[in-house]
Coordinates of C-alpha atoms in Angstrom, one line a residue:
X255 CA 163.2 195.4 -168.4
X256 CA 160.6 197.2 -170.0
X257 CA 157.2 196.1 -169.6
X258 CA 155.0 197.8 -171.8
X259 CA 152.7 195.2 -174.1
X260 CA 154.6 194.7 -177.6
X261 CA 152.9 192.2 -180.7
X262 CA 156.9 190.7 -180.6
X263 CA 159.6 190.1 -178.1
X264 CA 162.9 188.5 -179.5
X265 CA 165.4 187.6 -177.3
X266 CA 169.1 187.6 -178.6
X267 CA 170.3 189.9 -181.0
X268 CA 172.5 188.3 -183.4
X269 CA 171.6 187.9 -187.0
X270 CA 168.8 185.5 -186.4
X271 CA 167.2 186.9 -183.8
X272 CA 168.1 190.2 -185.5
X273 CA 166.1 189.3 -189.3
X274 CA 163.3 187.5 -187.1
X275 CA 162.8 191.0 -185.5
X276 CA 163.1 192.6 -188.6
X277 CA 160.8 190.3 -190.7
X278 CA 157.8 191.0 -188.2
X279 CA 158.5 195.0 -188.2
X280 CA 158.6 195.1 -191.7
X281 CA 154.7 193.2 -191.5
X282 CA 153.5 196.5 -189.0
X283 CA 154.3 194.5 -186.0
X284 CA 155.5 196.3 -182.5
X285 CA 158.5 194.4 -181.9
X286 CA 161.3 195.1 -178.8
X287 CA 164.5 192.6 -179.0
X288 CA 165.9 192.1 -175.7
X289 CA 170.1 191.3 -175.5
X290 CA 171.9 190.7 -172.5
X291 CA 175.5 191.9 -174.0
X292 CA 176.1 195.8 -173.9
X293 CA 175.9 195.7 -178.0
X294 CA 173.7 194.0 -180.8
X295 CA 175.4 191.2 -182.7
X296 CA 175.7 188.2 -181.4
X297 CA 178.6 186.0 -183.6
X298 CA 178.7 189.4 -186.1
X299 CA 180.8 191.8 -183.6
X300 CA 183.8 194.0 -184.3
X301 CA 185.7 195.4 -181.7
X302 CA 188.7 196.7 -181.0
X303 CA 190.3 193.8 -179.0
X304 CA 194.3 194.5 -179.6
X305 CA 195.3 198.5 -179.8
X306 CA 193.6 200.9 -180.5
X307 CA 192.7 201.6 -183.9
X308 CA 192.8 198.3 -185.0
X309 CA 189.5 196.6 -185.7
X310 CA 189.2 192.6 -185.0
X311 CA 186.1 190.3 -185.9
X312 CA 184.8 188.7 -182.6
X313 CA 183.7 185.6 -184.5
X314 CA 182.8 185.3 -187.5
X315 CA 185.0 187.5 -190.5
X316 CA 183.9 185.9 -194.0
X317 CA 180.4 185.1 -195.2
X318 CA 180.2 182.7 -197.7
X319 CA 176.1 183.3 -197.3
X320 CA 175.7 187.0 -197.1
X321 CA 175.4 187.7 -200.6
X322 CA 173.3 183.4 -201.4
X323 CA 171.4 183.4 -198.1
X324 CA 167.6 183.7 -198.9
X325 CA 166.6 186.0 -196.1
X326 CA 169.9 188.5 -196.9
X327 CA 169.1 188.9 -200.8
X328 CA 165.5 189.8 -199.9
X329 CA 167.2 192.0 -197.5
X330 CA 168.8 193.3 -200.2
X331 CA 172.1 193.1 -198.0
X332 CA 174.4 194.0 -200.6
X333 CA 172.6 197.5 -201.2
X334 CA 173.6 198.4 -197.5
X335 CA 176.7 197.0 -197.3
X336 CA 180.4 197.4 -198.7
X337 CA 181.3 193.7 -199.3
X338 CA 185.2 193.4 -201.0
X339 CA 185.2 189.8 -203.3
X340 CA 189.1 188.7 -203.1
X341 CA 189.4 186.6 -206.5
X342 CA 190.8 184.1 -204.2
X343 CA 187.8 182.9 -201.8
X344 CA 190.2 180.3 -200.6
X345 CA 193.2 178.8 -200.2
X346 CA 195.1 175.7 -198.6
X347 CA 198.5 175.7 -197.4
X348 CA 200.9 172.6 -198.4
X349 CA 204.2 171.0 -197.5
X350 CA 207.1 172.5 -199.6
X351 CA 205.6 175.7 -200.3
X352 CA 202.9 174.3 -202.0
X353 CA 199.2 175.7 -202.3
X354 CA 195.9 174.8 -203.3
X355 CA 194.1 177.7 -204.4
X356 CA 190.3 178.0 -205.3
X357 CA 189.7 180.8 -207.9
X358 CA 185.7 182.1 -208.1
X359 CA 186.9 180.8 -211.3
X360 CA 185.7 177.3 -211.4
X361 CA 188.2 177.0 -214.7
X362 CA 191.1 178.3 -213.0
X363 CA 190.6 176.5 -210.0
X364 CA 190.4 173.2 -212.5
X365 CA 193.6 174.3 -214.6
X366 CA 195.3 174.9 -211.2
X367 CA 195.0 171.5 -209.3
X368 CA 196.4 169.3 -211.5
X369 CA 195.3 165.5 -211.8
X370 CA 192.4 166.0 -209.4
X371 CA 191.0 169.1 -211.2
X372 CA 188.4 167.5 -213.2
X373 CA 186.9 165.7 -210.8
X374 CA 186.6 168.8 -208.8
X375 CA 184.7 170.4 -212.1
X376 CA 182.3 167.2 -212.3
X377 CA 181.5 167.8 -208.2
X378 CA 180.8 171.9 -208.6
X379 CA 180.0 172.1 -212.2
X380 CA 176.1 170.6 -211.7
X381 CA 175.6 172.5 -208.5
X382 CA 177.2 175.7 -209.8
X383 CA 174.4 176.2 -212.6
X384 CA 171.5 175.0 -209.9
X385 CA 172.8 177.6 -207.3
X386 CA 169.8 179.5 -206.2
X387 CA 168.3 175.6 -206.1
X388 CA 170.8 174.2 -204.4
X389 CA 171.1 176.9 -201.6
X390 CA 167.4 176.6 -201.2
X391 CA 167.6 172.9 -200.4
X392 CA 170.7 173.3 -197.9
X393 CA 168.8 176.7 -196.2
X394 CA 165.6 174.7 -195.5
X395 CA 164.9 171.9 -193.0
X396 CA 165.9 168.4 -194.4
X397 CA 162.7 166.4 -193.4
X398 CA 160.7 168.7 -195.8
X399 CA 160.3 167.8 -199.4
X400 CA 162.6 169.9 -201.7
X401 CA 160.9 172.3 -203.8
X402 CA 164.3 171.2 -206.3
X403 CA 164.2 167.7 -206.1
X404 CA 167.0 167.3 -208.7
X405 CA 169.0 169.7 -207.6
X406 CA 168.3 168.2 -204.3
X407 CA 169.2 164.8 -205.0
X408 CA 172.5 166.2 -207.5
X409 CA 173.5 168.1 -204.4
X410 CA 173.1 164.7 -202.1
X411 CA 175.0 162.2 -204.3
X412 CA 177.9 165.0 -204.5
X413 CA 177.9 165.0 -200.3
X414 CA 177.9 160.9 -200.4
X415 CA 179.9 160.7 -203.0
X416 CA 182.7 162.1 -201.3
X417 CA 182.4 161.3 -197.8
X418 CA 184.3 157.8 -198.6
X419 CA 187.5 158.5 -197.4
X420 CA 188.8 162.3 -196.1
X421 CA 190.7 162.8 -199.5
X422 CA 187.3 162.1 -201.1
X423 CA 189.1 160.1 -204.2
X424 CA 190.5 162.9 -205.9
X425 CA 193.6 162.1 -207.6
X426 CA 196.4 163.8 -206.6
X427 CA 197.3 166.1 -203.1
X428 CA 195.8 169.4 -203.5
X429 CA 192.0 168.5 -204.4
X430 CA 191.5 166.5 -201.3
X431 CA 193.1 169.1 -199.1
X432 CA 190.8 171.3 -200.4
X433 CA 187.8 170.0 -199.7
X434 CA 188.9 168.3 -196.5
X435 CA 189.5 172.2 -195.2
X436 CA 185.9 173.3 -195.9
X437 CA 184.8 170.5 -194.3
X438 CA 186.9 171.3 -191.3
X439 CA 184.6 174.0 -190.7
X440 CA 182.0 172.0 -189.0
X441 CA 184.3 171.1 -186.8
X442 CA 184.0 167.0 -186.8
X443 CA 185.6 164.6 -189.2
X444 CA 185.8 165.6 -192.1
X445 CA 184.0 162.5 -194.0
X446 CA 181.3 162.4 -191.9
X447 CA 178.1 163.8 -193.9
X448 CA 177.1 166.5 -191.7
X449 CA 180.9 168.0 -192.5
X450 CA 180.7 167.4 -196.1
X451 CA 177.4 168.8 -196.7
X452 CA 178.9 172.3 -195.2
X453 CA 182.1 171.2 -197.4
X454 CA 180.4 170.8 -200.5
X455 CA 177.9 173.9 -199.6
X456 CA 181.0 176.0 -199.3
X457 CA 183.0 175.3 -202.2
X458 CA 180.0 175.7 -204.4
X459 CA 179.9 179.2 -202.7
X460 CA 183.4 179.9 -203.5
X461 CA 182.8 179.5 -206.7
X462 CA 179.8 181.3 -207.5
X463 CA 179.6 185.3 -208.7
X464 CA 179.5 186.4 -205.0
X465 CA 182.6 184.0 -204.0
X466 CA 183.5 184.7 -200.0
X467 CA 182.9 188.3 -199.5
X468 CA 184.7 190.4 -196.5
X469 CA 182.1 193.2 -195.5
X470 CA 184.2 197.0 -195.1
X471 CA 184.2 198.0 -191.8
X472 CA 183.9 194.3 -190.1
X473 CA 181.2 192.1 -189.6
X474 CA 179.6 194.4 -187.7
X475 CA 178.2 196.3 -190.1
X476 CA 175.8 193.4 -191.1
X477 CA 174.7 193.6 -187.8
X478 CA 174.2 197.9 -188.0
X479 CA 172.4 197.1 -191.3
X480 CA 169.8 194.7 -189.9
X481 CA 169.1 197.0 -186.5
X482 CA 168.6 200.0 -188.6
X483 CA 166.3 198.2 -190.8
X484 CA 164.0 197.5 -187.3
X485 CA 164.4 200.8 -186.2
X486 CA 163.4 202.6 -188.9
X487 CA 160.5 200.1 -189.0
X488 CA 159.5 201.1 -185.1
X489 CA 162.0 198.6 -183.6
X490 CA 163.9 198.9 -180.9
X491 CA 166.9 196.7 -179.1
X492 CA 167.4 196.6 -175.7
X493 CA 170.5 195.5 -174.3
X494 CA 172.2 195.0 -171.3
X495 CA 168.8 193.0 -169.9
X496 CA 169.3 189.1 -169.7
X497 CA 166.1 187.3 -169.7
X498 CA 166.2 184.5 -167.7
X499 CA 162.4 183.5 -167.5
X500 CA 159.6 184.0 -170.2
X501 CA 157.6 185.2 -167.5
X502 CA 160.1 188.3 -167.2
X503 CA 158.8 189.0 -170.6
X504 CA 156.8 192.0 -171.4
X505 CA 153.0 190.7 -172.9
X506 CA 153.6 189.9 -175.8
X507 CA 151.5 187.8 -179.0
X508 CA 154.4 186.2 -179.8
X509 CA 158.2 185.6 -178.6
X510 CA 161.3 184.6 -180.6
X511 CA 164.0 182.7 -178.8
X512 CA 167.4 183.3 -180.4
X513 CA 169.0 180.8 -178.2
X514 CA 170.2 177.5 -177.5
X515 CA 168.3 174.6 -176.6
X516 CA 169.5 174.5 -173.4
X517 CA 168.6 177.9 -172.3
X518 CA 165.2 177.3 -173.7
X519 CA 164.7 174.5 -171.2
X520 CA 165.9 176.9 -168.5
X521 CA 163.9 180.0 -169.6
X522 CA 160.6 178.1 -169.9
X523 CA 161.0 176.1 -167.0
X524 CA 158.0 174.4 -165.9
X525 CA 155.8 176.0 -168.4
X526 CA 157.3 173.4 -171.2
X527 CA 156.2 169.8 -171.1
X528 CA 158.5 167.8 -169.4
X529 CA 159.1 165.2 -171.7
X530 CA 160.3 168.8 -174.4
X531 CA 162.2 170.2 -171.3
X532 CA 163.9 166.8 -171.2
X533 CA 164.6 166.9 -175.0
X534 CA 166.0 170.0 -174.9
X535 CA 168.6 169.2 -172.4
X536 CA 169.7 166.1 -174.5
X537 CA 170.7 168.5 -177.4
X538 CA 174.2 167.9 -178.6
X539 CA 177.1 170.3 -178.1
X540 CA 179.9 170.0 -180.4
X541 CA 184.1 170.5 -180.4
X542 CA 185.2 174.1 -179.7
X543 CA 186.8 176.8 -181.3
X544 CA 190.1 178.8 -179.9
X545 CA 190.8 182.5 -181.1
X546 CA 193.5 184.3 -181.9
X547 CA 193.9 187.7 -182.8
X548 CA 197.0 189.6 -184.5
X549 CA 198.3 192.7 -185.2
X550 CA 200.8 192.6 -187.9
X551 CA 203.6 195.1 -188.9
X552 CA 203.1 194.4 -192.8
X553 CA 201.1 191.2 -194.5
X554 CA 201.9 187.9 -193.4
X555 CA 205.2 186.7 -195.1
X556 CA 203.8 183.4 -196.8
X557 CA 206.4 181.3 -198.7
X558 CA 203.6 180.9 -201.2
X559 CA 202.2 184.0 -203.0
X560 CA 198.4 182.6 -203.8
X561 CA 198.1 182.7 -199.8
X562 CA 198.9 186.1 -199.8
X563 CA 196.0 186.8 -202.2
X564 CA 193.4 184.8 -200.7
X565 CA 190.8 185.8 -198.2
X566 CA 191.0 182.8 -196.6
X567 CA 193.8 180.6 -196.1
X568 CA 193.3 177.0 -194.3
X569 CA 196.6 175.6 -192.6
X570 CA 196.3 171.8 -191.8
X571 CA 198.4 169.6 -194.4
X572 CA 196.9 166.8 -196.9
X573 CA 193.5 165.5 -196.4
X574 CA 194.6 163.3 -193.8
X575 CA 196.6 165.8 -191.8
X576 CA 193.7 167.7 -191.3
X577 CA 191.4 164.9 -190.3
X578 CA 193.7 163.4 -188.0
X579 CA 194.0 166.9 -186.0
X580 CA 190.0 167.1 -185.9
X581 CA 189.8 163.7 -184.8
X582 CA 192.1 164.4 -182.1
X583 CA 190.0 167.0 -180.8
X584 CA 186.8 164.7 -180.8
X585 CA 188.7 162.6 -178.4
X586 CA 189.1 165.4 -176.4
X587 CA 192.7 166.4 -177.4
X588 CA 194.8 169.7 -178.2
X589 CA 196.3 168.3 -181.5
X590 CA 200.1 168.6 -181.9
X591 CA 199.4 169.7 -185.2
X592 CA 196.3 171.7 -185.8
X593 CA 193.9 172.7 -188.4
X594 CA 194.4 176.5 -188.2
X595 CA 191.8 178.7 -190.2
X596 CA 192.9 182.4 -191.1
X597 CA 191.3 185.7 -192.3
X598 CA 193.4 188.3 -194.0
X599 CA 190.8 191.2 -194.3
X600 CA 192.7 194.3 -193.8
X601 CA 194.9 193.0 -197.4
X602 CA 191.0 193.9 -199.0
X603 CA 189.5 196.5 -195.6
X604 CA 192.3 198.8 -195.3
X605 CA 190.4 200.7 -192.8
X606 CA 190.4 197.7 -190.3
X607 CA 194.1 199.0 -189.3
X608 CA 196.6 202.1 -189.5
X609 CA 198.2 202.7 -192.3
X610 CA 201.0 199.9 -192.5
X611 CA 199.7 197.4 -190.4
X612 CA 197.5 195.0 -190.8
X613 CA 195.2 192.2 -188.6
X614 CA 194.7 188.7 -188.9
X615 CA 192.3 186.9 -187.6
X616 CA 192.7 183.3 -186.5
X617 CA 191.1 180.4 -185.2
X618 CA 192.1 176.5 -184.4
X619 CA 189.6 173.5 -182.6
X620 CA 190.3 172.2 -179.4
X621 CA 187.8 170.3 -177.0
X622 CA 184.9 171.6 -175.6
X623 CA 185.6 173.9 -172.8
X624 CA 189.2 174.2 -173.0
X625 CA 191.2 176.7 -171.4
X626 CA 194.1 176.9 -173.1
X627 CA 195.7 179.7 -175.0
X628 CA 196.1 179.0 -178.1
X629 CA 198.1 181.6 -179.1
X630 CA 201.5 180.0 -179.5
X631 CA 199.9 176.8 -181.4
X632 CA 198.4 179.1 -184.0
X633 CA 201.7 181.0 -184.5
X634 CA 203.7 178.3 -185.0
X635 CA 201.5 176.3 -187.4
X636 CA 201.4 179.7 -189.8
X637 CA 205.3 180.5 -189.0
X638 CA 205.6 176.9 -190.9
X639 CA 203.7 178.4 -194.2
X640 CA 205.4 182.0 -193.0
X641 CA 208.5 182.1 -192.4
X642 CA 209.3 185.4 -190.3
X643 CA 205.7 185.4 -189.4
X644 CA 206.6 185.9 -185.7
X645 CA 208.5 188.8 -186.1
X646 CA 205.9 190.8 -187.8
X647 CA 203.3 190.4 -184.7
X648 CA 202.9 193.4 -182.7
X649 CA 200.1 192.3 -180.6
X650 CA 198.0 189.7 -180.2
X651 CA 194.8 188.7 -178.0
X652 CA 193.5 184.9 -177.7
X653 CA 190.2 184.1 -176.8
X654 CA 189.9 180.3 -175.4
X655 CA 187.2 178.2 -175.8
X656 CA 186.0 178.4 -172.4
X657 CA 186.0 182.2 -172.8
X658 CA 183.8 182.5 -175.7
X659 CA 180.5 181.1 -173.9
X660 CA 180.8 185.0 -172.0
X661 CA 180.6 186.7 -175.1
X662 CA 177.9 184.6 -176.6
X663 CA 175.8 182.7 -174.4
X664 CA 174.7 180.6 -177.3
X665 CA 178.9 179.3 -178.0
X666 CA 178.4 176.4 -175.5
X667 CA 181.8 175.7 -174.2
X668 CA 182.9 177.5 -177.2
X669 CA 181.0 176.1 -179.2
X670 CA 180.6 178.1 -182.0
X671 CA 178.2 176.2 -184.2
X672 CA 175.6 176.3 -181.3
X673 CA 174.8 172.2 -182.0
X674 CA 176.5 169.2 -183.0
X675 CA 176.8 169.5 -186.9
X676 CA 176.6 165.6 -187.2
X677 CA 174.1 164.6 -190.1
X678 CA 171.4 163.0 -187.3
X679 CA 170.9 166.2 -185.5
X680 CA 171.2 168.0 -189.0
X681 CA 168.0 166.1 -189.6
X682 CA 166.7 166.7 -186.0
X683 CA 167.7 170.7 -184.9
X684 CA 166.3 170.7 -182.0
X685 CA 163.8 168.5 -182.8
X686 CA 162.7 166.4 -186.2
X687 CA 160.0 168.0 -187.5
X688 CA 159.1 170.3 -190.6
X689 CA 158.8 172.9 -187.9
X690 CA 161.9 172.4 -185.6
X691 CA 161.2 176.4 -184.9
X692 CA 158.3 176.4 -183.2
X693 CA 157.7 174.7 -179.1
X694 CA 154.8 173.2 -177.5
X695 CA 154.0 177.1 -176.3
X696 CA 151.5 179.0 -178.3
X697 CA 153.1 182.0 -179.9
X698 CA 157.2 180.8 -178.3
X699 CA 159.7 179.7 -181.5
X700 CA 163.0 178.9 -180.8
X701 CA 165.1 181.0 -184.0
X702 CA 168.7 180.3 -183.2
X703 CA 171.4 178.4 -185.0
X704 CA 170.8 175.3 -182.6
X705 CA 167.8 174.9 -184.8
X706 CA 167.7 174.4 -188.9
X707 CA 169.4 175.2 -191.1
X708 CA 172.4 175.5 -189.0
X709 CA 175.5 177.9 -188.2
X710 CA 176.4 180.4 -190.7
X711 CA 175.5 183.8 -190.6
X712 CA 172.5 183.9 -193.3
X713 CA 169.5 184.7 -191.1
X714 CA 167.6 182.2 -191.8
X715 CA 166.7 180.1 -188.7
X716 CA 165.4 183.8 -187.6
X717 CA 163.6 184.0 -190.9
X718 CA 161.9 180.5 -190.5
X719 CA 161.0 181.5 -187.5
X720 CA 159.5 184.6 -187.8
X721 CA 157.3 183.6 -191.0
X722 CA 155.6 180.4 -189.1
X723 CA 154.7 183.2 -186.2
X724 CA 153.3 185.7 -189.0
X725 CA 151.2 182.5 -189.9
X726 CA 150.2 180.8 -187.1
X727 CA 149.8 183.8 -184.9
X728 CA 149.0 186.8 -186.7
X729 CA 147.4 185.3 -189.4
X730 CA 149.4 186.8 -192.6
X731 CA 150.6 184.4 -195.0
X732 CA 152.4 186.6 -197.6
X733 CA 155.6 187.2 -196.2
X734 CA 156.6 191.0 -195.9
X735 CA 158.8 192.8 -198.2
X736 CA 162.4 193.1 -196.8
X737 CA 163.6 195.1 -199.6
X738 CA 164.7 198.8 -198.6
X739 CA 161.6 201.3 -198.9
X740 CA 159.1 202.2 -196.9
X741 CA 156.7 199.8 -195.6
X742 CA 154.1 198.5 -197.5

């Protein structure tokens, strides 16, 4: 480990840690980031993990808040990266052949799902023309006061409102199953209000000019954006070098923890106050995530064509279906049948695969720490919206829960959130407080996704993070330009 004197140390280079070490170059800061993997990335990897030639997503393959996230449109992310917009941002596979499909066109969306499409207009409408408001409230820490307060509030009586039942009261099938997939993604029931605030979140996303973008070349190349960004500022990443101890650490004004609570607690050791250490370690872990990767002869066979055009296609039944499975796994069962989420990205990235194949990228929940290989649950569950599915697969590599903690320290027994998403520890992540980045150490900030806002890749726990230190450490209060250029 080098241990020449820096102004910043990061530790953990995936996007937060990545745009809090980027926020403090770009302010004239000396900053070194410090990753124990062989690469930068974090949950925004792309590797080849099936044949060669073929590019996979490690984790995470569609970002909803790459083109909404605060930190990434001052950034100016889409100006250094490709992002491909499918006109279908989602879509949700149903008995029969059956699909709902949401458009980025809230109207087509409306026209397309029958007797529960108006009340889907009335729940995205309002938050649709508050966007930038509305992203603002979600991206920031809940125990603040909203700069928006109405958009605030419209955004909170849409995530109450429909946390009644897992259906949410829409009339009809395909509404419900809808909105019950996007709040899958939390990984919880979907009712609950933790799961229907990243529901609602979401679907407003889907809907709005940048929809669910797919970035050419992989999620990876967020990651390549962001570290030549902090090179070209004086930056540098080291990786290979796990830091296991703050007093490892090269001097430094002030350090920026992208990890989890837990390896907080272990990395500051007796230097944190016991009753914060003890805190720490009562953090919340939540349900796991099992991966699957394919390599396809030709695009996935779907009995419906709107799957076929959508970037993402959810696979879990009605409303019910789908909370069932996830309830299941909070027991601490392998669901018979799961909630299956799938990426299509080479049908928009032809350059993730030779010409005629394609990948898919796949992921179901299981309980923590699980083992198991999910790869013949995932096939079967799409072979039932695909027939013939099976015989297009060339290859395939599945990553288990338990498995996924190696790649990324911070995927607790897989993990992948890095927290519970319940609504409590929503409020409380790590800590409640309007600063749940920084720690009882003068210049140490925790910046990872175990603290607020969240899991997603936006950036934005690292940008928190990294504007308190600016503050309270080095004294600047204007936050520095992220936008390409030279520095100011």
């Amino acid at each position: 480990m080098s241990s020449a004197a820096v102004d910043v140390v990061v530790v953990g280079s995936g996007p937060n840690g990545l745009a809090a070490a980027v926020t403090m170059a770009r302010a004239g800061l000396s900053v070194r980031v410090f990753e124990a993997a062989g690469s930068p990335g974090g949950g925004a990897r792309t590797a080849e993990l099936t044949l060669p030639g073929h590019r996979h997503d490690v984790c995470s393959a569609v970002h909803p808040m790459a083109l909404a996230s605060p930190f990434f449109r001052a950034f100016a992310l889409a100006d250094r990266v490709e992002f491909v917009t499918p006109e279908i941002s989602y879509a949700h596979g149903l008995a029969g052949g059956r699909a709902a499909v949401a458009y980025r066109d809230l109207d087509r969306t409306v026209e397309g799902l029958g007797p529960g499409g108006e009340a889907w207009r009335r729940l995205f409408g309002p938050l649709l023309d508050a966007q930038d408001a509305v992203v603002d409230f979600a991206m920031s820490p809940l125990v603040r006061l909203p700069r928006h307060p109405l958009a605030a509030a419209a955004f909170g009586a849409r995530v109450l409102a429909s946390a009644r039942t897992a259906g949410a009261g829409f009339p009809g099938e395909a509404a419900g199953a809808l909105l019950a997939g996007l709040s899958a993604h939390s990984i919880g029931r979907v009712a609950s209000l933790g799961a229907r605030g990243a529901g609602v979140l979401l679907g407003m996303l889907g809907h709005a000019p940048g929809g669910w973008p797919i970035p050419v070349g992989g999620s990876q190349a967020i990651v390549d954006a962001l570290v030549a960004e902090l090179r070209a500022c004086g930056g540098e990443v080291v990786t290979e070098t796990r830091v296991d101890e703050l007093r490892a650490l090269p001097s430094a004004h002030a350090v920026l923890l992208d990890v989890t609570p837990r390896a907080l607690a272990d990395i500051g050791g007796e230097l944190l106050p016991t009753g914060y250490r003890n805190a720490l370690r009562q953090f919340r872990y939540g349900d796991a995530a099992s991966k699957v990767d394919f390599v396809l002869d030709g695009p996935v066979p779907w009995s419906n064509p709107d799957l076929a055009r959508a970037g993402t296609v959810h696979l879990g039944g009605t409303a019910g279906e789908v909370d069932a499975g996830e309830r299941e796994v909070a027991r601490g069962r392998h669901p018979e049948s799961p909630f299956v989420l799938v990426s299509q990205p080479s049908l928009f990235d032809p350059g993730r695969a030779p010409a005629g194949h394609h990948t898919l990228w796949a992921y179901t929940h299981v309980p923590r720490g699980s083992g198991r290989d999910m790869t013949e649950p995932v096939t079967a569950r799409i072979e039932e919206f695909a027939p013939g599915f099976r015989d297009r697969i060339l290859a395939s590599a599945a990553i288990p829960a338990s498995a996924l903690q190696h790649y990324n320290a911070n995927y607790v027994d897989g993990d992948i959130a890095s927290g519970a998403t319940g609504f409590g520890q929503l409020l409380a992540r790590p800590m409640l407080s309007s600063s749940p980045w920084s720690t009882p150490l003068d210049g140490v900030y925790l910046c990872s996704a175990s603290t607020s806002p969240g899991p997603g890749v936006h950036g934005m726990a690292g940008w928190h993070a990294a504007r308190r230190a600016l503050r309270d450490v080095f004294g600047i209060t204007s936050p520095p330009s992220l936008a390409p250029g030279p520095l100011p």
